Each structure stands twice: as C-alpha cells, then as structure tokens.
mmCIF file of C-alpha atoms in Angstrom:
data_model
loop_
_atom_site.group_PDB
_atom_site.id
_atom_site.type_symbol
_atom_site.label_atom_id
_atom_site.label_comp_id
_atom_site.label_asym_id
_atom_site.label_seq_id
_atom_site.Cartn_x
_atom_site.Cartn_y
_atom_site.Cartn_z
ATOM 1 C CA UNK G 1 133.808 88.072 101.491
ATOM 2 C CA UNK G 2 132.567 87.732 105.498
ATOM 3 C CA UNK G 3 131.547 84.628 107.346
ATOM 4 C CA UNK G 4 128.143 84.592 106.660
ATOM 5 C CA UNK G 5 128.920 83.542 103.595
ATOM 6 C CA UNK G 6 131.759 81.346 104.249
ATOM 7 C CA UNK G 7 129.186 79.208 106.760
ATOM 8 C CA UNK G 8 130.090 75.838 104.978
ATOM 9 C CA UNK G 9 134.160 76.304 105.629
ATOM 10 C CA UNK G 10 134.079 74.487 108.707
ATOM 11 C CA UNK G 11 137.563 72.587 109.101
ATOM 12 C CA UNK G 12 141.047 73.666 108.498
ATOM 13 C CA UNK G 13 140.954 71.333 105.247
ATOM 14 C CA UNK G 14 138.140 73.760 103.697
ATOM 15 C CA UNK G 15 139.751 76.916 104.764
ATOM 16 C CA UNK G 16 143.205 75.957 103.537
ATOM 17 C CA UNK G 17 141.034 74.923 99.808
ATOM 18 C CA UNK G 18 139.452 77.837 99.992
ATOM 19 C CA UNK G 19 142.168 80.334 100.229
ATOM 20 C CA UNK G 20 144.221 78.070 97.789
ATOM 21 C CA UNK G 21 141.350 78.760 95.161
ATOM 22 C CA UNK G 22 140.962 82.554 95.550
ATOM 23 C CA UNK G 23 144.710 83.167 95.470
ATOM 24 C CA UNK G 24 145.230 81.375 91.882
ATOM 25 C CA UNK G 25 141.396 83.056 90.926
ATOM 26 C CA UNK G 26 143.312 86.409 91.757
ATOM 27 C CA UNK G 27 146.083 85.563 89.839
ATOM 28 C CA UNK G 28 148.851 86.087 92.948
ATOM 29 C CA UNK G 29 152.515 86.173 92.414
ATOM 30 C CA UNK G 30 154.341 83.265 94.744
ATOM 31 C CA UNK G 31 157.728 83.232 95.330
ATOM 32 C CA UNK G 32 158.573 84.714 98.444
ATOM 33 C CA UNK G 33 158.726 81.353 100.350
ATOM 34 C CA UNK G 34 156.063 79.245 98.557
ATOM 35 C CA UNK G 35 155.896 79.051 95.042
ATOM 36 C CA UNK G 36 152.376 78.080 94.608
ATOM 37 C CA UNK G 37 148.944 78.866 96.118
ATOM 38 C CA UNK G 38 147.837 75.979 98.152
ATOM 39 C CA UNK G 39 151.153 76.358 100.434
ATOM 40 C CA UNK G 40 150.989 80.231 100.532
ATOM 41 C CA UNK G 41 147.416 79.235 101.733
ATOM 42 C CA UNK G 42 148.362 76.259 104.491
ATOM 43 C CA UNK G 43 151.054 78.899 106.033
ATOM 44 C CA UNK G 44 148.360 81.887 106.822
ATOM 45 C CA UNK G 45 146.017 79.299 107.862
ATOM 46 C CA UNK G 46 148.825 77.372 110.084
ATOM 47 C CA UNK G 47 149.965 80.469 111.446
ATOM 48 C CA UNK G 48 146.615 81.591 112.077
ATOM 49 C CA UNK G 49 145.556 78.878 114.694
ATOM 50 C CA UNK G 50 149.195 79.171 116.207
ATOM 51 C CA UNK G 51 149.773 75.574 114.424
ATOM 52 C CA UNK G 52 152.818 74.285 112.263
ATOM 53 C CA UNK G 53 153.317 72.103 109.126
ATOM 54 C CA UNK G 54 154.222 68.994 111.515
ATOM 55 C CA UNK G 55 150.660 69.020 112.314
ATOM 56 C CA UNK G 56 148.970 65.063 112.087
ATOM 57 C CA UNK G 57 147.230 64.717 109.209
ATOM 58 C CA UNK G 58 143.965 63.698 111.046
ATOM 59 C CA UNK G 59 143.683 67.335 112.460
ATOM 60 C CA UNK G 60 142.934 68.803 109.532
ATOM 61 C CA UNK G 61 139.796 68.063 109.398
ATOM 62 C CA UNK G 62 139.095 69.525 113.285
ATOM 63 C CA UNK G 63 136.625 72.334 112.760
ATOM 64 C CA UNK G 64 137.585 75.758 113.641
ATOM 65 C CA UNK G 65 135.395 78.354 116.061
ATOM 66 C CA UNK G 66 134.415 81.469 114.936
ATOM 67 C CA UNK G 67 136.924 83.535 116.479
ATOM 68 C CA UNK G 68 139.907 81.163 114.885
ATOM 69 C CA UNK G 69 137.812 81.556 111.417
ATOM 70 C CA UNK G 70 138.224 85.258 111.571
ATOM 71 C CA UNK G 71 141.581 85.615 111.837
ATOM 72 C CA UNK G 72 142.216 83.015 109.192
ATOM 73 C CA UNK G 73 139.966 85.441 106.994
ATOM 74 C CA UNK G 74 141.816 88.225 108.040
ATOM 75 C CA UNK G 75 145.045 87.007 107.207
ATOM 76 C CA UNK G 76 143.728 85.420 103.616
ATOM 77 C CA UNK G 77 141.906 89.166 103.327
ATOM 78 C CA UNK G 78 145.612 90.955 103.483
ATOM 79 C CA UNK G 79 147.164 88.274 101.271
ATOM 80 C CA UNK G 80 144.378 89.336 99.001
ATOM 81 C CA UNK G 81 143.837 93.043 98.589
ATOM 82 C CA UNK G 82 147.192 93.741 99.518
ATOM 83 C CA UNK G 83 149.045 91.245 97.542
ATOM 84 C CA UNK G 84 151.548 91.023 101.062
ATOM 85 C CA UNK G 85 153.908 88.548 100.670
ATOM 86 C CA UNK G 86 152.662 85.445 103.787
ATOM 87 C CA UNK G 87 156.165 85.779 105.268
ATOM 88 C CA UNK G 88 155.677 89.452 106.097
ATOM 89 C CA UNK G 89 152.368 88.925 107.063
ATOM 90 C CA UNK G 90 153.254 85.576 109.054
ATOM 91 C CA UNK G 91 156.693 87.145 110.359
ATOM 92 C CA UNK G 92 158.417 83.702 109.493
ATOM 93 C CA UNK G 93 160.608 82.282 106.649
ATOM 94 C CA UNK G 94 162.728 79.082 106.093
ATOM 95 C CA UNK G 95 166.011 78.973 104.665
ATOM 96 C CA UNK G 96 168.192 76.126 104.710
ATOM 97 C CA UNK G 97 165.774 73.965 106.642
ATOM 98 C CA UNK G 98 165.980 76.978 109.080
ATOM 99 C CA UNK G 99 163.224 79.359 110.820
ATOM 100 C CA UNK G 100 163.689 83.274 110.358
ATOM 101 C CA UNK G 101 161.931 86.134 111.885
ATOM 102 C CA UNK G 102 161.394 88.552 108.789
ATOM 103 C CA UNK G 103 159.525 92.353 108.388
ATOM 104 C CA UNK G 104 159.248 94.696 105.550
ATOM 105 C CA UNK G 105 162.989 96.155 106.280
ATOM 106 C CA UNK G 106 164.333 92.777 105.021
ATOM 107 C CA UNK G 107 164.223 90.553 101.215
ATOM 108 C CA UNK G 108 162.622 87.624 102.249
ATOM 109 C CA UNK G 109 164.710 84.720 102.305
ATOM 110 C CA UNK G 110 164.772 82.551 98.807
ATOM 111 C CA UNK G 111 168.305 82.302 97.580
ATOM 112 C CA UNK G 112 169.240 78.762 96.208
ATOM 113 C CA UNK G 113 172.400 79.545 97.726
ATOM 114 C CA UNK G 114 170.510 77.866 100.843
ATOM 115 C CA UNK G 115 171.805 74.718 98.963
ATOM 116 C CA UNK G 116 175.386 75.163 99.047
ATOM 117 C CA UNK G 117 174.844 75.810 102.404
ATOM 118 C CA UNK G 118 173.649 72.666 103.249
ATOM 119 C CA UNK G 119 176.470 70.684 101.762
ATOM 120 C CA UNK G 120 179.048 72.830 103.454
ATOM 121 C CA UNK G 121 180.240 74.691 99.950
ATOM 122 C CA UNK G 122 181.829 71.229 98.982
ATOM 123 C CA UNK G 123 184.286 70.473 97.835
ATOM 124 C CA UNK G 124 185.216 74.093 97.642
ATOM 125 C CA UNK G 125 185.676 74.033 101.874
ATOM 126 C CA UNK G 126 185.888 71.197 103.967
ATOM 127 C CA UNK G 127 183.336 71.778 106.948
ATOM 128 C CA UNK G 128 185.881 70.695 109.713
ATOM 129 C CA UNK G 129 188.340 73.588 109.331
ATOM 130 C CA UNK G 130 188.610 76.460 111.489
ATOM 131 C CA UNK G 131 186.928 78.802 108.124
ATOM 132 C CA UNK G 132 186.511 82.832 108.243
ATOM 133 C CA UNK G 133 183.660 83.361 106.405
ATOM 134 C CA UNK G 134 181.761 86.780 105.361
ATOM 135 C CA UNK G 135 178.081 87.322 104.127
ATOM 136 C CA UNK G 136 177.626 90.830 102.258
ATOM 137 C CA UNK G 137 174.160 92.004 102.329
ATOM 138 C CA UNK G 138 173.121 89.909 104.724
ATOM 139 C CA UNK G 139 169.309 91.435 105.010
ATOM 140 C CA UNK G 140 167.772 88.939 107.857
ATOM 141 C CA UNK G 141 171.038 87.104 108.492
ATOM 142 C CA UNK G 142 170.008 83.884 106.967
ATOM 143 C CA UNK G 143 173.439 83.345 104.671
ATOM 144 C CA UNK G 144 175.294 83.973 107.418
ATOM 145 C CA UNK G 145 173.303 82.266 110.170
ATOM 146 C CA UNK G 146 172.693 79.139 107.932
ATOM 147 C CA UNK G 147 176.639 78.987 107.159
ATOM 148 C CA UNK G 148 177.059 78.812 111.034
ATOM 149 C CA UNK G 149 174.801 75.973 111.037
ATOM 150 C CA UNK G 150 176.004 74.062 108.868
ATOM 151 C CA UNK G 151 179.636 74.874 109.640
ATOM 152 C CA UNK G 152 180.246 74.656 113.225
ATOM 153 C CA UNK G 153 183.774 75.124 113.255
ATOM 154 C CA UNK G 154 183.436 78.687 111.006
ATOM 155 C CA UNK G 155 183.709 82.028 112.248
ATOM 156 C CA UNK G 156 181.100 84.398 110.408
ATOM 157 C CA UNK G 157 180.707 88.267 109.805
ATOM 158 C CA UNK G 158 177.817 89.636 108.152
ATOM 159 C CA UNK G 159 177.878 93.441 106.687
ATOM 160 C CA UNK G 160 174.635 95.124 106.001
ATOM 161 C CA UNK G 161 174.361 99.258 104.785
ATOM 162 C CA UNK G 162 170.559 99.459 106.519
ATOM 163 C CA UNK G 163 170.621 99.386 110.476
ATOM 164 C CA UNK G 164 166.671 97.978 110.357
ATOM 165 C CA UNK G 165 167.962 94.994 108.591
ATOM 166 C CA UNK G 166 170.901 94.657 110.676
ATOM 167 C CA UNK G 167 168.158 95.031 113.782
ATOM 168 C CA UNK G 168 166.428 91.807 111.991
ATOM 169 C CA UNK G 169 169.325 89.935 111.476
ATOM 170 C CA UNK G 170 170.449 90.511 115.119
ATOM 171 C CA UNK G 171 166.909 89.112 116.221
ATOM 172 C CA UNK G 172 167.805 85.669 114.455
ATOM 173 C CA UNK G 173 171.112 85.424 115.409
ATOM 174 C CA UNK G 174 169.696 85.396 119.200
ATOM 175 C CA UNK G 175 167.192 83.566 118.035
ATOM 176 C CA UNK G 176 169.683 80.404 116.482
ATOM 177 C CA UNK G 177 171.899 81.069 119.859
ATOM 178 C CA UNK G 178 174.856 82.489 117.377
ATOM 179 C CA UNK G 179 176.325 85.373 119.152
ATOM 180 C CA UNK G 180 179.431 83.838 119.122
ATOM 181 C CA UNK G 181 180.123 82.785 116.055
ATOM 182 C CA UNK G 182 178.098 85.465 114.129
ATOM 183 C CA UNK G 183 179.331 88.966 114.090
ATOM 184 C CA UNK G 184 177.305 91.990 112.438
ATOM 185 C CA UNK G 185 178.438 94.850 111.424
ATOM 186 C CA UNK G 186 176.686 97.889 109.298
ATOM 187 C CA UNK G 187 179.290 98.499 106.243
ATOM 188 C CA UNK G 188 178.740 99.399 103.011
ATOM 189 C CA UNK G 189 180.236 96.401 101.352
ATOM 190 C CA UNK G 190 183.533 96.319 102.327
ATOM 191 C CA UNK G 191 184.252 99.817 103.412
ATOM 192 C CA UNK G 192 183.781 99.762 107.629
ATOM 193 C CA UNK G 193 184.688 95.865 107.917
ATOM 194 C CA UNK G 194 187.862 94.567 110.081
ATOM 195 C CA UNK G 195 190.859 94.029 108.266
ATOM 196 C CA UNK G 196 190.980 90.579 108.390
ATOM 197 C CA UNK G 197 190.668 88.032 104.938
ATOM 198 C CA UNK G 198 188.286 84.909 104.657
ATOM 199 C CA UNK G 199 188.043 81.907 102.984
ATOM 200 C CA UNK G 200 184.413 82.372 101.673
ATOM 201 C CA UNK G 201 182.729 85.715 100.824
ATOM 202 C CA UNK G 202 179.510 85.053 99.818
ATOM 203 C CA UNK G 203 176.688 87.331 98.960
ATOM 204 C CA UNK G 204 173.030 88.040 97.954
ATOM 205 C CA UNK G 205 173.215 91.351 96.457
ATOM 206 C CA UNK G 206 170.867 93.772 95.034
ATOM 207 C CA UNK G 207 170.463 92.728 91.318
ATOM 208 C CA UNK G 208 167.364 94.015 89.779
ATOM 209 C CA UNK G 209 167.712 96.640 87.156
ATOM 210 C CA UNK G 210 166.303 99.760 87.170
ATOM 211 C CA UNK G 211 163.719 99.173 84.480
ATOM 212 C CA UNK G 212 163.113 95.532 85.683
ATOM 213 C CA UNK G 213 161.928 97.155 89.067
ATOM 214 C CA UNK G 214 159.102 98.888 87.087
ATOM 215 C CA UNK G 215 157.755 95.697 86.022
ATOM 216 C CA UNK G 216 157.864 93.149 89.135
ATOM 217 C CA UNK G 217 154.880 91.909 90.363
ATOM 218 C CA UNK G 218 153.067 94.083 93.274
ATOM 219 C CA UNK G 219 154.201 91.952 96.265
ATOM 220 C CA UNK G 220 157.717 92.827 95.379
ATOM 221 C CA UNK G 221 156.802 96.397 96.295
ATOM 222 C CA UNK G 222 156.641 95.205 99.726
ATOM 223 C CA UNK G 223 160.446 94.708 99.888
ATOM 224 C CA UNK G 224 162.962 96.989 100.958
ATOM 225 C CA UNK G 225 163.858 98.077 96.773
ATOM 226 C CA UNK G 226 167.593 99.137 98.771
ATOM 227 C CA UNK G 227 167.388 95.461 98.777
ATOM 228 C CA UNK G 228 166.476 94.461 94.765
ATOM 229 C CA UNK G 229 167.481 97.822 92.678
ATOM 230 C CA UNK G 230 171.138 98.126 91.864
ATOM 231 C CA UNK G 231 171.848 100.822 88.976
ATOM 232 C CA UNK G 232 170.628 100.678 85.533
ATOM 233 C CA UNK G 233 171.822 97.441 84.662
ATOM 234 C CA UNK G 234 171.545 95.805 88.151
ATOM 235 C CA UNK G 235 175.238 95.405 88.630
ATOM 236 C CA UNK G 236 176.132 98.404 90.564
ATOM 237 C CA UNK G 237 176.640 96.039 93.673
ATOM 238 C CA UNK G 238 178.253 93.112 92.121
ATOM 239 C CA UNK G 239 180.857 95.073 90.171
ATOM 240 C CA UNK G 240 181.857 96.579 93.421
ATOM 241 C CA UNK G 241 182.251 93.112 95.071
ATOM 242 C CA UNK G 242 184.508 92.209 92.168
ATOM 243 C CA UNK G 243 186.625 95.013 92.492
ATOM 244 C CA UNK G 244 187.279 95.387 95.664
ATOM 245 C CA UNK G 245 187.063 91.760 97.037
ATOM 246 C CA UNK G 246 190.181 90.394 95.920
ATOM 247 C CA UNK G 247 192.001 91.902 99.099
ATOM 248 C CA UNK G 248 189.551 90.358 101.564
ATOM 249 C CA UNK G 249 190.259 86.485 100.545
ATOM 250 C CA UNK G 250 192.619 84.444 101.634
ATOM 251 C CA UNK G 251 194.944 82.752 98.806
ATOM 252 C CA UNK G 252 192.916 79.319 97.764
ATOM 253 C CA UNK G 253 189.623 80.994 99.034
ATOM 254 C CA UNK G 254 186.257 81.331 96.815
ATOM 255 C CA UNK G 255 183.773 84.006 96.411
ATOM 256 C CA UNK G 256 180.157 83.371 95.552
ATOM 257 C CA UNK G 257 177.608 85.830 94.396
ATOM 258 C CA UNK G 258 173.901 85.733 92.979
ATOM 259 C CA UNK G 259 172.810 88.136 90.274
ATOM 260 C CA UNK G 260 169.714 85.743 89.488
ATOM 261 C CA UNK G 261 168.343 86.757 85.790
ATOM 262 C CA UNK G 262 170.864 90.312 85.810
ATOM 263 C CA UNK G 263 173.416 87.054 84.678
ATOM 264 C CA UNK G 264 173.554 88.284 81.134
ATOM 265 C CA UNK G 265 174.598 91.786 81.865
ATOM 266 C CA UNK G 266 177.446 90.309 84.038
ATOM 267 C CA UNK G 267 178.812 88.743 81.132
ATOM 268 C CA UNK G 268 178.185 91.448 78.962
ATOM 269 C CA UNK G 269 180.446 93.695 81.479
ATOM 270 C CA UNK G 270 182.956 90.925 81.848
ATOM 271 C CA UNK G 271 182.898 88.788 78.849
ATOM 272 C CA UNK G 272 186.284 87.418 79.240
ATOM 273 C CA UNK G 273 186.029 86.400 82.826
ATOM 274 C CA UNK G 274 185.436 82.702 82.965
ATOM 275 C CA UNK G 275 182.795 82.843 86.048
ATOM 276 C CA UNK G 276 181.885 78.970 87.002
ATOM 277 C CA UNK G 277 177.629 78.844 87.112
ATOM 278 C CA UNK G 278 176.472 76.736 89.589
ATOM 279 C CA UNK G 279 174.003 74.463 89.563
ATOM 280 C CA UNK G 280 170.960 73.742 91.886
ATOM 281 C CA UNK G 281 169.065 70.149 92.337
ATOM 282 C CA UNK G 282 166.493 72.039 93.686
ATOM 283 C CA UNK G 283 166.271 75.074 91.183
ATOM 284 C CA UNK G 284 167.309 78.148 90.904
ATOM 285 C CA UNK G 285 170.517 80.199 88.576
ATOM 286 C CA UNK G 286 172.517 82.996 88.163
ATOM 287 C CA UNK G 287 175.112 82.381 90.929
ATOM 288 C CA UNK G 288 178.586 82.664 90.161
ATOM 289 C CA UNK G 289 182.036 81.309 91.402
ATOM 290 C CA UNK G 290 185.556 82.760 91.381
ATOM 291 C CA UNK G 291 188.838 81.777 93.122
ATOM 292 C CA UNK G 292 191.246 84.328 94.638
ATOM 293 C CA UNK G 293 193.396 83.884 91.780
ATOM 294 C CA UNK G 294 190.949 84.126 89.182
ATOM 295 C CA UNK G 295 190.163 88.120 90.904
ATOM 296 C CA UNK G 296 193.673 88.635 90.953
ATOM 297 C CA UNK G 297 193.849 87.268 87.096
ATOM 298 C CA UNK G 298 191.200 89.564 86.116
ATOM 299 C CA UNK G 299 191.645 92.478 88.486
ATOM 300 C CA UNK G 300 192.465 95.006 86.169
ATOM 301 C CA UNK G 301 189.780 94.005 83.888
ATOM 302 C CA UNK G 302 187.178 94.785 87.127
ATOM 303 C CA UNK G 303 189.199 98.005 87.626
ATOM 304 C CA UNK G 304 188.986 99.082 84.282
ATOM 305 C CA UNK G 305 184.779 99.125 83.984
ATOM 306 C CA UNK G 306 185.072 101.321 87.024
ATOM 307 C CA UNK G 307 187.479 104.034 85.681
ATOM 308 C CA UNK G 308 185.629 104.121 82.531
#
C-alpha cells in the first residue's frame, strides 16, 4: 500500500471510499466514536487536511496534492495495522454534540448517557435550579463538562483515581471555558471528595469483567483497561458506588450509573433491588436509576454483598 499505486485516488471523495473499503475488507471493530467504516474513514481523512464535517459538499471532490495524500495514507496506515481507535489517532471525540481532546490515558467518549444530558436528566431535575452535581470516573471530563453545558445553573465536581486522565479532563474543561463551574479532583470514588451532598451522581464506571477483557476486540487494548476491567464479574466499581453513595445525595436526589452488558450480573448481585433501566432513542442499555430513598431502602442489602 504506497502512492504509486494509489495514483487514481485523486479527490477527497476517492480517498474517503477507499479507506471506507479497506477498513470493512479488514474486518475493523467501530465503536469508539463511529460505528461504521465509511465515518471512521471521513474523520482521518477530515482531520488529515485540517478540514471538518461542515465541509460543502462540492469540496469533496477538490483533488488533494501529494503531500496532503500522504498523510491521509498515514493516518488510514495506523488505523490499519494498528487497529488504533481514529479518536486517539485524531485526538478528538464528540459527546453530547460536544468536541473533546482525548489520548490513550482516557476511554473514549461513547456513553448514551450523552442523551440524558441533553434533555437536562428530565424530569428527574429541572435545568433552572441551582443543582450540585458529581461525575465519578470522569476519564476526559465529558459527563461532567456536558452536564455544565447543558445545565448552566449546576455546580459540577468530577473525581477521577488516574492523575493522566484528570490532566485530560483539565485540558477540556479550559477548553469549554468551565473552570468555574467544573471542579476536579483525583479520589478514588468517594474517598478524598468534599463533604458536601448532590442532587445527581452520575457515573461511567469500569464494567468489563475480567474474562470479557480477554475477548474484546484489539482496539480496546488501546484504552486505559483501569478504565474497562472491574473485578471478576465487572462490578467491583458499581457495588462500591451503591454502598457508599447513599451519604453523598441529597434527600429527593437520583443516582445514575452504566454497567453496559455487566447488567445481568448487577441483578444477579442485587436481585431484589428494583433498579429503573433507561431507555435511549438513540441506542444504547445497561444504565440504571435509583432515588436516595431507594439506597437508603436497600442499604443494608448493598452492605451485606460487601461483608460477605
């Protein structure tokens, strides 16, 4: 694969085709912003001659020089053999109609909680009051930078355990102009957090169980695996949320937590806790809801799996 024999690519139409077809002939995973092989291809090619999606139509059919065609082929090259996921390689992801810087210390961003988001948790919160708000795990910031957004009235602390993602996640917040409303703070979970309670802890946790980690497709290997493995069953993380989040709500407020496809062996920990599912218009599963009062309910039931 070299440009002599890629003579007949000429515009940014071919190149984007032609990337397209060797990613599906190569049988790529997508999922890590794109889920499919002509838009993983558009975004290395985009990013390659410094352009963006709101590029007219028109210009992609502008032919490219031979400098511009190398580093498209250099880009599609690493997507290739290296089976690097384009955000990592592009250093850009979207969340919640949002742009994020993103490296290899940092999940890249994909949660359908991006959703809730949008319509301002309703009608769980009402986006005009003065909320406290708290993103566990927040990786690149983009819960917690996206619930700023969208809720300009909220005050928002984001925990992290790894100082390179906190590093990331302070890059966006400067980026999104959120310093103020966007505190940071490296805590394992709960533990080195201010003493204060919110109306909304939400979180993206590690999920992925230990054996399902053996099996993901390569381009998850690129991920920080602090940020997918949790424990045998890939609840480690969650059950720890539900046992010691109760005393950081507020009475009335709501946590919300994805464990994805580990959704089964949440219920098979806790099969008498009746966790609402939520649902996506846009896909995506496995994220839970529970009130302050339902943790309090079912405290001792969370305590209990821990002691044993």
């Amino acid at each position: 694969m070299n440009l002599s024999d890629l003579n007949e690519l000429t515009s940014i139409r071919d190149w984007v085709r032609w990337g397209a077809s060797r990613f599906a002939e190569a049988g790529l995973f997508f999922g890590h912003g794109t889920d499919n092989a002509f838009d993983e291809s558009l975004a290395l090619v985009l990013h390659a001659l410094h352009l963006d999606h709101s590029l007219p139509r028109d210009f992609l059919d502008t032919r490219l020089t031979r400098k511009e065609k190398e580093q498209v082929l250099g880009y599609l090259r690493q997507r290739l053999n290296e089976h690097v996921p384009a955000a990592y390689i592009t250093h850009e992801a979207h969340f919640a109609g949002l742009s994020f810087y993103v490296n290899e210390n940092v999940l890249v961003p994909r949660s359908p909680i991006a959703e809730l988001i949008e319509a301002g948790f309703e009608p769980w919160l009402q986006a005009d009051d003065e909320l406290q708000i708290l993103d566990l795990c927040t990786g690149s910031g983009c819960i917690a930078i996206a619930c700023a957004h969208y809720l300009p009235h909220a005050r928002v602390d984001a925990s992290d355990i790894s100082p390179s993602a906190l590093e990331v996640a302070s890059v966006n917040i400067e980026r999104h102009q959120l310093q103020e409303q966007v505190a940071l703070y490296r805590s394992d979970l709960f533990d080195e957090l201010p003493g204060r309670q919110y109306d909304l802890i939400v979180s993206n946790p590690p999920y992925v169980s230990t054996e399902e980690m053996q099996t993901l497709p390569e381009e998850f290997q690129h991920e920080p695996a602090l940020g997918l493995e949790a424990g045998e069953d890939g609840m480690d993380i969650a059950a720890r949320i539900l046992q010691e989040g109760r005393r950081f709500l507020k009475p009335g407020g709501i946590m919300i937590v994805e464990v994805g496809d580990s959704m089964e062996y949440l219920l098979a920990r806790y099969p008498q806790v009746p966790f609402l599912w939520l649902d996506f218009e846009r896909g995506g599963h496995g994220v839970f809801l529970l009130t302050a009062e339902q943790l309090q309910q079912y405290q001792e039931v969370f305590l209990e799996e821990r002691e044993s």
